[in-house]
PDB file of C-alpha atoms in Angstrom:
ATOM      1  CA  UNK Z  18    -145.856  49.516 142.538  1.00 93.00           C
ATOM      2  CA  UNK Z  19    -145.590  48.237 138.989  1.00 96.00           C
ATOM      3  CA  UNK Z  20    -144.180  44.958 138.007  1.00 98.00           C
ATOM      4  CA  UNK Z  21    -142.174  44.386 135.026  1.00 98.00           C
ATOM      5  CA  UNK Z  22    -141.235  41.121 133.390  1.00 98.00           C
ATOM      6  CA  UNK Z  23    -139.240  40.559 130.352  1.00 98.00           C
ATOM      7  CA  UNK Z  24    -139.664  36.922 129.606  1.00 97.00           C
ATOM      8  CA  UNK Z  25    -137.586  35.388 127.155  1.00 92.00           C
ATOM      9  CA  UNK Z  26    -136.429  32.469 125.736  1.00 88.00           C
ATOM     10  CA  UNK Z  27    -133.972  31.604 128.406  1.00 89.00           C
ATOM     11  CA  UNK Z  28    -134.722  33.510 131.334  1.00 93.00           C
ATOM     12  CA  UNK Z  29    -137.163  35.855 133.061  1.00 96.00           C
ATOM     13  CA  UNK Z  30    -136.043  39.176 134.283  1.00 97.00           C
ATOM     14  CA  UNK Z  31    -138.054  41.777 136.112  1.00 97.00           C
ATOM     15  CA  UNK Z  32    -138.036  44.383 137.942  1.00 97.00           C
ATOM     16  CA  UNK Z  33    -140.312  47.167 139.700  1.00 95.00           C
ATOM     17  CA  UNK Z  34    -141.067  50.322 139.485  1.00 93.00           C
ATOM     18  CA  UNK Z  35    -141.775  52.311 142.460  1.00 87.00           C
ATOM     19  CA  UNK Z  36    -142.037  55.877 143.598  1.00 82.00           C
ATOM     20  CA  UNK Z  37    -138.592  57.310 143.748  1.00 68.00           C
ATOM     21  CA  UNK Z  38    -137.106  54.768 141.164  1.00 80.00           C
ATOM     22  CA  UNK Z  39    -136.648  51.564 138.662  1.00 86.00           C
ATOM     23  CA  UNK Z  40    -135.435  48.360 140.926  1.00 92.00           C
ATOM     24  CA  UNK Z  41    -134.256  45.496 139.041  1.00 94.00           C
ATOM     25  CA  UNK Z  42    -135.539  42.792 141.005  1.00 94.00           C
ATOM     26  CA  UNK Z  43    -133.750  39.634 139.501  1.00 94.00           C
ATOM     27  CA  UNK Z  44    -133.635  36.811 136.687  1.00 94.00           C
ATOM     28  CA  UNK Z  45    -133.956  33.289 136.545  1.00 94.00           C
ATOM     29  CA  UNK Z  46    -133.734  30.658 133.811  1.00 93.00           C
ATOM     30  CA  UNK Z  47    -136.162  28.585 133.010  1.00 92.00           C
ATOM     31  CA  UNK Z  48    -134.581  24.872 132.369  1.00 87.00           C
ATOM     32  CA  UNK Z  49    -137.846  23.859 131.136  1.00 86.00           C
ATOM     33  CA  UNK Z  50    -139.423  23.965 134.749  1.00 92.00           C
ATOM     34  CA  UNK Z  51    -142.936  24.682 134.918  1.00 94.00           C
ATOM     35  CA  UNK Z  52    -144.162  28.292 134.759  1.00 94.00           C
ATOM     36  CA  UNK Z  53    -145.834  28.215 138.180  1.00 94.00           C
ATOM     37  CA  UNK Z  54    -142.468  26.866 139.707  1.00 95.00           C
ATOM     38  CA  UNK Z  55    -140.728  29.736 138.259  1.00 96.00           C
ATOM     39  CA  UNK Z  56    -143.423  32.652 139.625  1.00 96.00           C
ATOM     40  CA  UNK Z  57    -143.302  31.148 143.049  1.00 95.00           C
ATOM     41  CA  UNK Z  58    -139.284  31.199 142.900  1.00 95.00           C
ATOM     42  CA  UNK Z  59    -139.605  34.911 141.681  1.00 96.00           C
ATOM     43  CA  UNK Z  60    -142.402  36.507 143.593  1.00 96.00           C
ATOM     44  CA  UNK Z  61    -143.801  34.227 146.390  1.00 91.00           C
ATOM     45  CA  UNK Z  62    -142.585  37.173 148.748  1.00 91.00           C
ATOM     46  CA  UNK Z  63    -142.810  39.505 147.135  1.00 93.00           C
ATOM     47  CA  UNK Z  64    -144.319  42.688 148.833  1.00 91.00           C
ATOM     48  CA  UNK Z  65    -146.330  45.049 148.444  1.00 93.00           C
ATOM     49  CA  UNK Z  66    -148.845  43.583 145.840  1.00 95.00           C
ATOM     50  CA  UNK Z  67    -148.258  45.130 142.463  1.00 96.00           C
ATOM     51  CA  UNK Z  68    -150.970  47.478 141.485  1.00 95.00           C
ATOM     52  CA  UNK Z  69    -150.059  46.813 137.872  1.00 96.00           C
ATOM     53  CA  UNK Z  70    -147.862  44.699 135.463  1.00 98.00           C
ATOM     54  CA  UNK Z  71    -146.468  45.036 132.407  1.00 98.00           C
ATOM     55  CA  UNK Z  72    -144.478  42.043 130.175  1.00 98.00           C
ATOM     56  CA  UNK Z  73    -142.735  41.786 127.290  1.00 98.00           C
ATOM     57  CA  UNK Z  74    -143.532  38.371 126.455  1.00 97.00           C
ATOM     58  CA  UNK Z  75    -141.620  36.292 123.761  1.00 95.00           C
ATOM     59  CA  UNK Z  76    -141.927  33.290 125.500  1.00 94.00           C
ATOM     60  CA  UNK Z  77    -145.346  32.068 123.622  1.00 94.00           C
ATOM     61  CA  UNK Z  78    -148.807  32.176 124.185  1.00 96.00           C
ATOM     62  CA  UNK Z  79    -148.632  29.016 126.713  1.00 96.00           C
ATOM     63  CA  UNK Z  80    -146.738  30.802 128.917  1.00 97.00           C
ATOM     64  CA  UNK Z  81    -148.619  34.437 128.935  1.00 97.00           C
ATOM     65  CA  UNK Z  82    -151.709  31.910 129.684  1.00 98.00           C
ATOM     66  CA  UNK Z  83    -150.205  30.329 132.729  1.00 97.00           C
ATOM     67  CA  UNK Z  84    -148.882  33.833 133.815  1.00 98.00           C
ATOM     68  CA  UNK Z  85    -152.171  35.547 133.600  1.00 98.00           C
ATOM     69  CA  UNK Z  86    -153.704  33.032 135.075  1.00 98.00           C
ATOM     70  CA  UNK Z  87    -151.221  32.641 138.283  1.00 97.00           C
ATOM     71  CA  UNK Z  88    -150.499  37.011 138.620  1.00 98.00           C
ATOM     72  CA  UNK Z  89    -155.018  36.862 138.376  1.00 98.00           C
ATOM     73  CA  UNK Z  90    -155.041  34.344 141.316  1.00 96.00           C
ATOM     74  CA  UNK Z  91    -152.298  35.900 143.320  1.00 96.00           C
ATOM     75  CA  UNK Z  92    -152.799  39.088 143.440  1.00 97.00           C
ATOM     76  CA  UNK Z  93    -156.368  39.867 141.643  1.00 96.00           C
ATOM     77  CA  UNK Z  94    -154.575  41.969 138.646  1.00 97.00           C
ATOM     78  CA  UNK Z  95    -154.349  40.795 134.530  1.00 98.00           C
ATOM     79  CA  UNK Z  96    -151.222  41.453 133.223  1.00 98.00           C
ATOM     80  CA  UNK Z  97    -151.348  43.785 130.562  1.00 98.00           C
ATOM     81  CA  UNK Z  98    -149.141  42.639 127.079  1.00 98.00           C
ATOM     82  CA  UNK Z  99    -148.389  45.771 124.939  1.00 96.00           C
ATOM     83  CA  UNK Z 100    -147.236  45.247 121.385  1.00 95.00           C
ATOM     84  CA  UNK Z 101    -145.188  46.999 119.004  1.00 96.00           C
ATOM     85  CA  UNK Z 102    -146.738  49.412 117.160  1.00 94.00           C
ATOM     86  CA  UNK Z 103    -145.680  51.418 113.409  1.00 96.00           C
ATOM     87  CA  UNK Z 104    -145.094  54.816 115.042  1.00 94.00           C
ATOM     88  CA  UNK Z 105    -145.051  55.766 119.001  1.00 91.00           C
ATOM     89  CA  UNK Z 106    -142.716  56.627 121.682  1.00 89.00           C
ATOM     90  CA  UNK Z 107    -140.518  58.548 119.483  1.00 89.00           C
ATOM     91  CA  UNK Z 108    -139.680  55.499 117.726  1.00 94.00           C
ATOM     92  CA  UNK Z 109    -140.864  54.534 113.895  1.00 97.00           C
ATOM     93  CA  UNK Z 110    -141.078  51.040 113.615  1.00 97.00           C
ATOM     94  CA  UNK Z 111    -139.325  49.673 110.360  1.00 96.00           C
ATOM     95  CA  UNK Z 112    -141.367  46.609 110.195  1.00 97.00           C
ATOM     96  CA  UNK Z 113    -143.601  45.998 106.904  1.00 95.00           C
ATOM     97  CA  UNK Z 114    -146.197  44.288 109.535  1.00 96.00           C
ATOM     98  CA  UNK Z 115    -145.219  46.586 112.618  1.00 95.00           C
ATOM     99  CA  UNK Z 116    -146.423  43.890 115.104  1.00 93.00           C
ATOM    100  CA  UNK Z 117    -144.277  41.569 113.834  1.00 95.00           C
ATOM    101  CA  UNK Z 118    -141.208  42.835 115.100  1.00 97.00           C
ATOM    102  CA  UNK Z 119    -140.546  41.022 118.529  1.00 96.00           C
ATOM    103  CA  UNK Z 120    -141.807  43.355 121.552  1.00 97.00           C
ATOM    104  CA  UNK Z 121    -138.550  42.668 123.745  1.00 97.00           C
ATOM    105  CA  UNK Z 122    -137.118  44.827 120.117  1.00 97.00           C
ATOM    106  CA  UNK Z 123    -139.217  46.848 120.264  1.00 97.00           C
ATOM    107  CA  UNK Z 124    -138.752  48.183 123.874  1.00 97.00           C
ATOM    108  CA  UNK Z 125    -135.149  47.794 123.730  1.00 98.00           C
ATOM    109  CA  UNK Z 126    -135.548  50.371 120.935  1.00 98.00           C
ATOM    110  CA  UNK Z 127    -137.828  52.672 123.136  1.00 96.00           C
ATOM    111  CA  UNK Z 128    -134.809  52.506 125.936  1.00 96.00           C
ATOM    112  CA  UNK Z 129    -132.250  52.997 123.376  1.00 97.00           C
ATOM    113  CA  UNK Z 130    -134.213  56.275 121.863  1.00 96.00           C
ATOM    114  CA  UNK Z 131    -133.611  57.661 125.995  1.00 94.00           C
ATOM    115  CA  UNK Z 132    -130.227  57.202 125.983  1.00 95.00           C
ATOM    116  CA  UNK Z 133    -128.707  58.096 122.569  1.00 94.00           C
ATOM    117  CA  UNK Z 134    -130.957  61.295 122.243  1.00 91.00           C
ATOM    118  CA  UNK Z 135    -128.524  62.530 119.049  1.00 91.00           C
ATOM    119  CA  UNK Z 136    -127.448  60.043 116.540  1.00 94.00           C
ATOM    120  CA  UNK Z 137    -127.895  56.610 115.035  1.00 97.00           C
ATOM    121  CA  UNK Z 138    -128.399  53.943 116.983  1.00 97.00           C
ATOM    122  CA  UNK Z 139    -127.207  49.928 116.947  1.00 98.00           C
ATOM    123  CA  UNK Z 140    -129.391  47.632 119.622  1.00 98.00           C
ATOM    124  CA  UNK Z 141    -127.463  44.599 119.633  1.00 98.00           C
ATOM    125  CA  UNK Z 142    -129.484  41.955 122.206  1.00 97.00           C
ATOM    126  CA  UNK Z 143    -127.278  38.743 122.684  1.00 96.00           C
ATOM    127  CA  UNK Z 144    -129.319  36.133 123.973  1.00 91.00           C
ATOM    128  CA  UNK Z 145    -130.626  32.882 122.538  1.00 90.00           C
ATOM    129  CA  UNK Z 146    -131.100  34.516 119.499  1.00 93.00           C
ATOM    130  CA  UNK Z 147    -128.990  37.390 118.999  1.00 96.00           C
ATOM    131  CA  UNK Z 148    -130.965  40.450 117.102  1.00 97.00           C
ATOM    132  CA  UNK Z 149    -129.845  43.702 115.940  1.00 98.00           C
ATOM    133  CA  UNK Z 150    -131.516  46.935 115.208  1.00 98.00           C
ATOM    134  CA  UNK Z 151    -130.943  49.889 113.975  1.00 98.00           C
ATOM    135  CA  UNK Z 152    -132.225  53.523 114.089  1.00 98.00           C
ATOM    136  CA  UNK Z 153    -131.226  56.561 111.887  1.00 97.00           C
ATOM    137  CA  UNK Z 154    -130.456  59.950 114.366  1.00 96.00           C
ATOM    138  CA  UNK Z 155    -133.920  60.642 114.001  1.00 95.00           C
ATOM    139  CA  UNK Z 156    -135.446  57.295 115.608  1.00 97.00           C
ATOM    140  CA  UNK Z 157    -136.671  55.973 112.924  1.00 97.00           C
ATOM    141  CA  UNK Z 158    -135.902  52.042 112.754  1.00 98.00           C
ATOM    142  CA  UNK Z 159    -134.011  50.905 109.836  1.00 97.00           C
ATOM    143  CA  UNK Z 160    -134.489  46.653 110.322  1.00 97.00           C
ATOM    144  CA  UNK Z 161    -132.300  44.146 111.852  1.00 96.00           C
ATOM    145  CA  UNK Z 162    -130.868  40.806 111.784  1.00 97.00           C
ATOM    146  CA  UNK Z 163    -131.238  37.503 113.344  1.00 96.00           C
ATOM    147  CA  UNK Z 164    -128.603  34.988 113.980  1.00 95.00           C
ATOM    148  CA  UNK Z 165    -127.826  32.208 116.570  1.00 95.00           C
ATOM    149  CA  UNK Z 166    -126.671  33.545 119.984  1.00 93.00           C
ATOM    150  CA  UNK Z 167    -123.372  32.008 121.333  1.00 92.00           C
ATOM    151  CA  UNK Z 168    -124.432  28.875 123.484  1.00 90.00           C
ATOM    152  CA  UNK Z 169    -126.914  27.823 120.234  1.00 92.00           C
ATOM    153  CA  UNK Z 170    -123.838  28.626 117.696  1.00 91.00           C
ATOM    154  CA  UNK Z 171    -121.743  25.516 119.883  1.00 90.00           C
ATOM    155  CA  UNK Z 172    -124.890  23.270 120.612  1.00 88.00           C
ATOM    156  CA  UNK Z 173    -125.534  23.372 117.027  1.00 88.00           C
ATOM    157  CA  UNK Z 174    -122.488  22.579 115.735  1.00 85.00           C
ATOM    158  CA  UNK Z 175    -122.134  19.410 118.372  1.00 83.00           C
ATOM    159  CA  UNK Z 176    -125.404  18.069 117.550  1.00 84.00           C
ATOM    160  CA  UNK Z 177    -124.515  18.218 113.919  1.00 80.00           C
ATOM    161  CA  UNK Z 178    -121.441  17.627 112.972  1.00 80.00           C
ATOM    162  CA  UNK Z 179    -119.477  14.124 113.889  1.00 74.00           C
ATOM    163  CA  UNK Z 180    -116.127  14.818 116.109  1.00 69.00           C
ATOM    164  CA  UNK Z 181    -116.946  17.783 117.727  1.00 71.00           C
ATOM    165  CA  UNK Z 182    -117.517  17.927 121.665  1.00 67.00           C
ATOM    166  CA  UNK Z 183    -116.714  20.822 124.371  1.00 63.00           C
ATOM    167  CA  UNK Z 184    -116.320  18.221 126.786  1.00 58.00           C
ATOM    168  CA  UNK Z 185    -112.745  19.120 127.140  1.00 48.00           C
ATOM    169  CA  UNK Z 186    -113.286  22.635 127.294  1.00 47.00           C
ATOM    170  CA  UNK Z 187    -112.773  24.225 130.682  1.00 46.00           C
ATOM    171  CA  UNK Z 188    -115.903  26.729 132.185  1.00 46.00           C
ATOM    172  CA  UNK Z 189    -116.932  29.139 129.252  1.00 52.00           C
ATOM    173  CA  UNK Z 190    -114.324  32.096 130.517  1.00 60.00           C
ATOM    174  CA  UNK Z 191    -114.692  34.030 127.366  1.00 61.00           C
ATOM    175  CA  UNK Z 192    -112.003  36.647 128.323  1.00 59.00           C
ATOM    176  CA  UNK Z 193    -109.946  33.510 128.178  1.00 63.00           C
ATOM    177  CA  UNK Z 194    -110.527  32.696 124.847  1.00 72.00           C
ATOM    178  CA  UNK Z 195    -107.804  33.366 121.825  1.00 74.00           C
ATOM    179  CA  UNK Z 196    -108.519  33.948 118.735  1.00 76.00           C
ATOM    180  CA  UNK Z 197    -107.147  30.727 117.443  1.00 85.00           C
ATOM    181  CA  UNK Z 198    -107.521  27.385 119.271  1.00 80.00           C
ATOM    182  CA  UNK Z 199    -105.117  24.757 119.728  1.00 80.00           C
ATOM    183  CA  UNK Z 200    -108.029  21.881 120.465  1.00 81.00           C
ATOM    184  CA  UNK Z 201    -111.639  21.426 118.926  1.00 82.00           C
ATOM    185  CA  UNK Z 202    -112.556  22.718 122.465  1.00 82.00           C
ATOM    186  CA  UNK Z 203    -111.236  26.301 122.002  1.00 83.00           C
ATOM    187  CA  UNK Z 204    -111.420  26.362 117.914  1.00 86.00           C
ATOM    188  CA  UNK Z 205    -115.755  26.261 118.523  1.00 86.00           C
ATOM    189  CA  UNK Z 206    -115.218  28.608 121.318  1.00 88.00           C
ATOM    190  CA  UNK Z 207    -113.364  30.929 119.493  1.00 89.00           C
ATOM    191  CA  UNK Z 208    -114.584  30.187 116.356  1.00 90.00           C
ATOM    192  CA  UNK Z 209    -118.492  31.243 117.536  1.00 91.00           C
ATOM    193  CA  UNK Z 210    -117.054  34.077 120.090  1.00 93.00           C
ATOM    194  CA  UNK Z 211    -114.941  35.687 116.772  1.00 94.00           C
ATOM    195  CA  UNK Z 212    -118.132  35.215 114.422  1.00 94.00           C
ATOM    196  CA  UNK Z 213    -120.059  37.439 116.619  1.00 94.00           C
ATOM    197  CA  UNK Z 214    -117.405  39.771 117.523  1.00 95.00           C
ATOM    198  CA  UNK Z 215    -116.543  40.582 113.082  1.00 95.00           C
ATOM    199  CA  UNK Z 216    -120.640  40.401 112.078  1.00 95.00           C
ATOM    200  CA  UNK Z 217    -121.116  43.602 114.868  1.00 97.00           C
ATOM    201  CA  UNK Z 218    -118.175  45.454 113.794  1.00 96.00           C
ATOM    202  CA  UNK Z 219    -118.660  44.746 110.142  1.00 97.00           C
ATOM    203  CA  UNK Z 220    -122.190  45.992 110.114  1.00 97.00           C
ATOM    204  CA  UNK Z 221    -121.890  49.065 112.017  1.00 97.00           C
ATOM    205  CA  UNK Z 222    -119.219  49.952 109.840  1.00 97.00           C
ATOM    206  CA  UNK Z 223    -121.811  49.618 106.807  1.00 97.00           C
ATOM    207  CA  UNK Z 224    -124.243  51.579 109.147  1.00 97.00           C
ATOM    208  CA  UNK Z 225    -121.857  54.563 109.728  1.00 97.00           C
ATOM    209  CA  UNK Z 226    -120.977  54.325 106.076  1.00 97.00           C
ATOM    210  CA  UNK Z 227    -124.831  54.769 104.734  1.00 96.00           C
ATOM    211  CA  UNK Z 228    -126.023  57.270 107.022  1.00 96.00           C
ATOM    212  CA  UNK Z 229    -122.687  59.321 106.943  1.00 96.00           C
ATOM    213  CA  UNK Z 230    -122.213  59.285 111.060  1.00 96.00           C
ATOM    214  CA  UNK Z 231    -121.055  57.543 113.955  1.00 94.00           C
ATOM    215  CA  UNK Z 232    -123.419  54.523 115.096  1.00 96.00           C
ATOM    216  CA  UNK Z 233    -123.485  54.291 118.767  1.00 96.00           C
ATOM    217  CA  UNK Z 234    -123.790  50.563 119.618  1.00 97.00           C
ATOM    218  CA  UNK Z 235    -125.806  49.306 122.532  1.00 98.00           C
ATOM    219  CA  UNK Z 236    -125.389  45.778 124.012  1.00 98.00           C
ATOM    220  CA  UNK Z 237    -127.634  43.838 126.257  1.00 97.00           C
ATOM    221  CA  UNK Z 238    -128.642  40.425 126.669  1.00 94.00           C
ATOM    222  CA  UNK Z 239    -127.424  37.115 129.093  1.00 91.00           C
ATOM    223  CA  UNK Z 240    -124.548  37.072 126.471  1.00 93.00           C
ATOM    224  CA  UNK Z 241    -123.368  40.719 125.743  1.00 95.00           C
ATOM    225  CA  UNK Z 242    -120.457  40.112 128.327  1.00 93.00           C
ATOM    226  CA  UNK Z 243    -118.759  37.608 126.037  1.00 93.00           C
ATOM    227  CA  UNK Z 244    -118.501  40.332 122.605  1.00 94.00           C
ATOM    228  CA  UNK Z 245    -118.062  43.504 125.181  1.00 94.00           C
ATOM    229  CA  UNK Z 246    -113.552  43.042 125.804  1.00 91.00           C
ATOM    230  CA  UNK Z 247    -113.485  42.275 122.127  1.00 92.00           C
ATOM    231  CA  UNK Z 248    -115.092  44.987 120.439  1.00 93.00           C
ATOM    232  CA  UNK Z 249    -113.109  47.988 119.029  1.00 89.00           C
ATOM    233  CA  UNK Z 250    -115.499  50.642 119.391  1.00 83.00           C
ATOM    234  CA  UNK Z 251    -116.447  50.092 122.698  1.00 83.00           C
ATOM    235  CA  UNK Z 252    -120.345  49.936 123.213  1.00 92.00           C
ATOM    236  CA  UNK Z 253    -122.327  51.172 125.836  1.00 95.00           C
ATOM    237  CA  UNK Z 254    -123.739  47.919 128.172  1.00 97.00           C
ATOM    238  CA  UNK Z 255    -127.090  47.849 129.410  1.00 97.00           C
ATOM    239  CA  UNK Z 256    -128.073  44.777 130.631  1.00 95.00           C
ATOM    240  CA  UNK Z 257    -131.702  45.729 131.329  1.00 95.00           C
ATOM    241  CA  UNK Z 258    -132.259  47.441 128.360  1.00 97.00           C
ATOM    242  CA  UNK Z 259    -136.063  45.953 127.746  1.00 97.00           C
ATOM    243  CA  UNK Z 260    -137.151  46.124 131.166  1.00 97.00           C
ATOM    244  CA  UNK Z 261    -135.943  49.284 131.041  1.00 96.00           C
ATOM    245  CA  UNK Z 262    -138.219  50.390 127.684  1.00 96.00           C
ATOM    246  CA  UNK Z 263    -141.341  48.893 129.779  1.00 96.00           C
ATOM    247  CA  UNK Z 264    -140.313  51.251 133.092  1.00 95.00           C
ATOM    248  CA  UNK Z 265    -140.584  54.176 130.409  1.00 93.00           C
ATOM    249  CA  UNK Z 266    -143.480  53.208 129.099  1.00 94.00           C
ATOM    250  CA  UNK Z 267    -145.448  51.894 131.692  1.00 94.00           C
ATOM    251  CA  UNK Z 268    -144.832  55.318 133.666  1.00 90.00           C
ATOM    252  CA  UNK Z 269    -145.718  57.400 130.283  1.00 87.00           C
ATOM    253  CA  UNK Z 270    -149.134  55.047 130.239  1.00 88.00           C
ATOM    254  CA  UNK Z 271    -149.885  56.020 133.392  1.00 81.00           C
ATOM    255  CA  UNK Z 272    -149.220  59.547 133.372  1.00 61.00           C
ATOM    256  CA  UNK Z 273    -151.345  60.222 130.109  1.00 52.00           C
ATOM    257  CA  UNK Z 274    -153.615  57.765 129.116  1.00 46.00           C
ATOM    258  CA  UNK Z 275    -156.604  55.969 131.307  1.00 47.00           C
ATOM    259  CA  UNK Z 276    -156.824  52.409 131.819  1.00 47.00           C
ATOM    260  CA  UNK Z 277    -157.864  50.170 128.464  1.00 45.00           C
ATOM    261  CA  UNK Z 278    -160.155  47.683 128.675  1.00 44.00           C
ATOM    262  CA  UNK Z 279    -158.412  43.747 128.363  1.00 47.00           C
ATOM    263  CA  UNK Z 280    -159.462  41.510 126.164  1.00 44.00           C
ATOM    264  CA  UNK Z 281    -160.146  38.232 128.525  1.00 44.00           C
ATOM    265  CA  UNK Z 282    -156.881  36.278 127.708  1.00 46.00           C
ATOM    266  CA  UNK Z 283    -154.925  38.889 129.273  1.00 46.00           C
ATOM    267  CA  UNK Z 284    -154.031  40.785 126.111  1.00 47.00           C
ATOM    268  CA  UNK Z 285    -154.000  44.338 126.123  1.00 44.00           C
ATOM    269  CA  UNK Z 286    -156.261  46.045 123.743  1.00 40.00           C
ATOM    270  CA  UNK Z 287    -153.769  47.776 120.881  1.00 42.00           C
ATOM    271  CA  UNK Z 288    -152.870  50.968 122.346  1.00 42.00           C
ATOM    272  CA  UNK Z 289    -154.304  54.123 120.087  1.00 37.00           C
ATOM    273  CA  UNK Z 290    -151.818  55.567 117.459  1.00 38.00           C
ATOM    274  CA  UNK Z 291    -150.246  58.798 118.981  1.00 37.00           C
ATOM    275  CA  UNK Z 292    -150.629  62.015 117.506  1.00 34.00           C
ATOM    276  CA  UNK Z 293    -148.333  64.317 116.351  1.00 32.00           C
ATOM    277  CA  UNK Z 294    -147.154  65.682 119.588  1.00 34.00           C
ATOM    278  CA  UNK Z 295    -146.244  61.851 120.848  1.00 35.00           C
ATOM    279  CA  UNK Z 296    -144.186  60.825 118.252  1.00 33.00           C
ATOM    280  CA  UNK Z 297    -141.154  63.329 119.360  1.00 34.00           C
ATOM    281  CA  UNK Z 298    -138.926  62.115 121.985  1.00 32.00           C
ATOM    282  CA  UNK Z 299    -140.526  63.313 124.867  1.00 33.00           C
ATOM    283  CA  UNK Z 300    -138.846  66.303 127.016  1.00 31.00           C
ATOM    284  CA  UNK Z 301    -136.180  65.115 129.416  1.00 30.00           C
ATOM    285  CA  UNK Z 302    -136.998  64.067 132.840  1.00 27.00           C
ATOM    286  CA  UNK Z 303    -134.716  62.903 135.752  1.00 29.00           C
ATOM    287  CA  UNK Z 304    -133.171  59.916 135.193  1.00 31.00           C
ATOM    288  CA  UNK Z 305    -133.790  57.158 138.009  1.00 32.00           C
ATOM    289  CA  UNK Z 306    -131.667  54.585 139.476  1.00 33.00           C
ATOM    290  CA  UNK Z 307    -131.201  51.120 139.002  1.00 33.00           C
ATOM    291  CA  UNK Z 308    -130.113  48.833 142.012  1.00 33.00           C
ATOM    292  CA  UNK Z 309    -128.762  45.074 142.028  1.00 35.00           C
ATOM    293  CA  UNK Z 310    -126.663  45.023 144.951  1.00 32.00           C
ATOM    294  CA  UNK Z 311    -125.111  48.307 144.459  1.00 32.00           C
ATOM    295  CA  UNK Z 312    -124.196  47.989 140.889  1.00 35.00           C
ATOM    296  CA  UNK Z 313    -126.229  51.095 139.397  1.00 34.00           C
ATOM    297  CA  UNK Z 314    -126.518  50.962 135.376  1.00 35.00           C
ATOM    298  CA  UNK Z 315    -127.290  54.032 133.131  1.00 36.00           C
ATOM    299  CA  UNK Z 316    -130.404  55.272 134.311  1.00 37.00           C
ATOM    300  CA  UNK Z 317    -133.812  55.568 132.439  1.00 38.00           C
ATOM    301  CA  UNK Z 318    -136.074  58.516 132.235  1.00 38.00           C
ATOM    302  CA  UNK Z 319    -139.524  58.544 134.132  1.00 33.00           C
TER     303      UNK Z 319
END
């Protein structure tokens, strides 16, 4: 069994990959509670031992430390931290300095190249952060954007600006928001929801415009509910998008290349550039499920 974690900002998701198929396993946020609190929440049953782990890590070099240290004491394995790289996986990475472009991106992208085989590509993660990337119909990465997610849109403008609360606001039902509000409350609420919703259509319009096609938006991310009943062109939703980029590659790793030697903080030496033959998507392949209490998402390929 391989364990996946996508560890982000706000929350930890992972999931497993086992013979027969891609199990999401769960997510939790992280409130600012000590790593070790949330691994023993996640995993203190879990069963079998993992053989192997893979993370996408954006969550800083404190916390790979404490989760190396805890997955080495638990179950006697080093979790292994790919990064981006310029060109691999089918995808070409954009970036001037390739592993600069966040590795939660970048496997996002890898998923995204699985799905949308034929045609340009929008990745549009809504989480803390919300970041956007585009690829051209030949997977080659054209940049992105970085804005404030919803929740840090509204905190920022309370903090900041005299007047403004959401006490009075009811729960955040987005579907209930209008698109002009008749209290502070609902004007933020609106007002951030609506910001989101015209940036995303405004830019893929630009997209479809330069490269002379249809862009074929992908959303994913804690937040990607809110922008989904409000967007024209309705996207495809895949709310495990990254874990499901390190399913893909952690299989493909296994399947063709040996085991790399680990530097000893737990970082995984820079995987070798692929040739020629690795840089095309690679041939189709069953797709396998995804479970989470029946609800079974587009699949990934092994």
């Amino acid at each position: 069994m391989i364990l996946l974690l996508d560890a982000g900002n706000s929350r930890l998701k992972w999931a497993r990959v086992v013979e027969g198929g891609f199990c999401f396993g769960g997510a939790i946020e992280r409130e600012d509670r000590p790593p070790r609190v949330l691994f023993r929440a996640l995993w203190s049953d879990l069963e079998p031992a993992p053989a192997r782990m893979v993370v996408a890590n954006v969550a800083g070099d404190s916390f790979r430390r404490s989760l190396t240290a805890w997955v080495r004491r638990r179950w006697g394995i080093t979790p292994e931290y790919p990064r981006p790289q310029a060109q691999g996986f089918g995808i070409v990475n954009g970036y001037r300095d390739p592993e600069r472009l966040g590795v939660d991106r970048w496997f996002a992208l890898v998923a995204a190249a699985r799905k949308v085989k034929k045609g340009a590509v929008c990745v549009i993660d809504c989480g803390t952060a919300m970041t956007i990337d585009a690829m051209d119909s030949r997977h080659r990465h054209l940049g992105g954007l970085i804005l404030p997610g919803l929740r840090l849109m509204r905190e920022t403008l309370v903090r900041h600006t005299e007047g403004i609360a959401l006490q009075e606001a009811p729960a955040l039902d987005e579907a209930a928001v209008a698109p002009l509000g008749r209290d502070t409350a609902s004007g933020v609420l609106g007002g951030t929801l609506y910001a989101g919703v015209a940036m995303i259509e405004r830019l893929l319009e630009e997209l479809a415009a330069e490269l002379g096609e249809r862009v074929q938006a992908i959303l994913t991310g804690g937040e990607a509910e809110a922008y989904l009943p409000l967007l024209r062109d309705r996207p495809q939703h895949a709310p495990y998008l990254v874990l499901e980029g390190l399913a893909w590659y952690a299989r493909r790793t296994a399947q063709a290349q040996p085991a790399r030697p680990r530097r000893g903080d737990g970082q995984e030496a820079a995987p070798a550039a692929p040739g020629a033959d690795e840089t095309a998507t690679p041939a189709p392949v069953a797709a396998e499920p995804v479970a989470e209490q029946g609800e079974a998402p587009a699949g990934i390929e092994a």
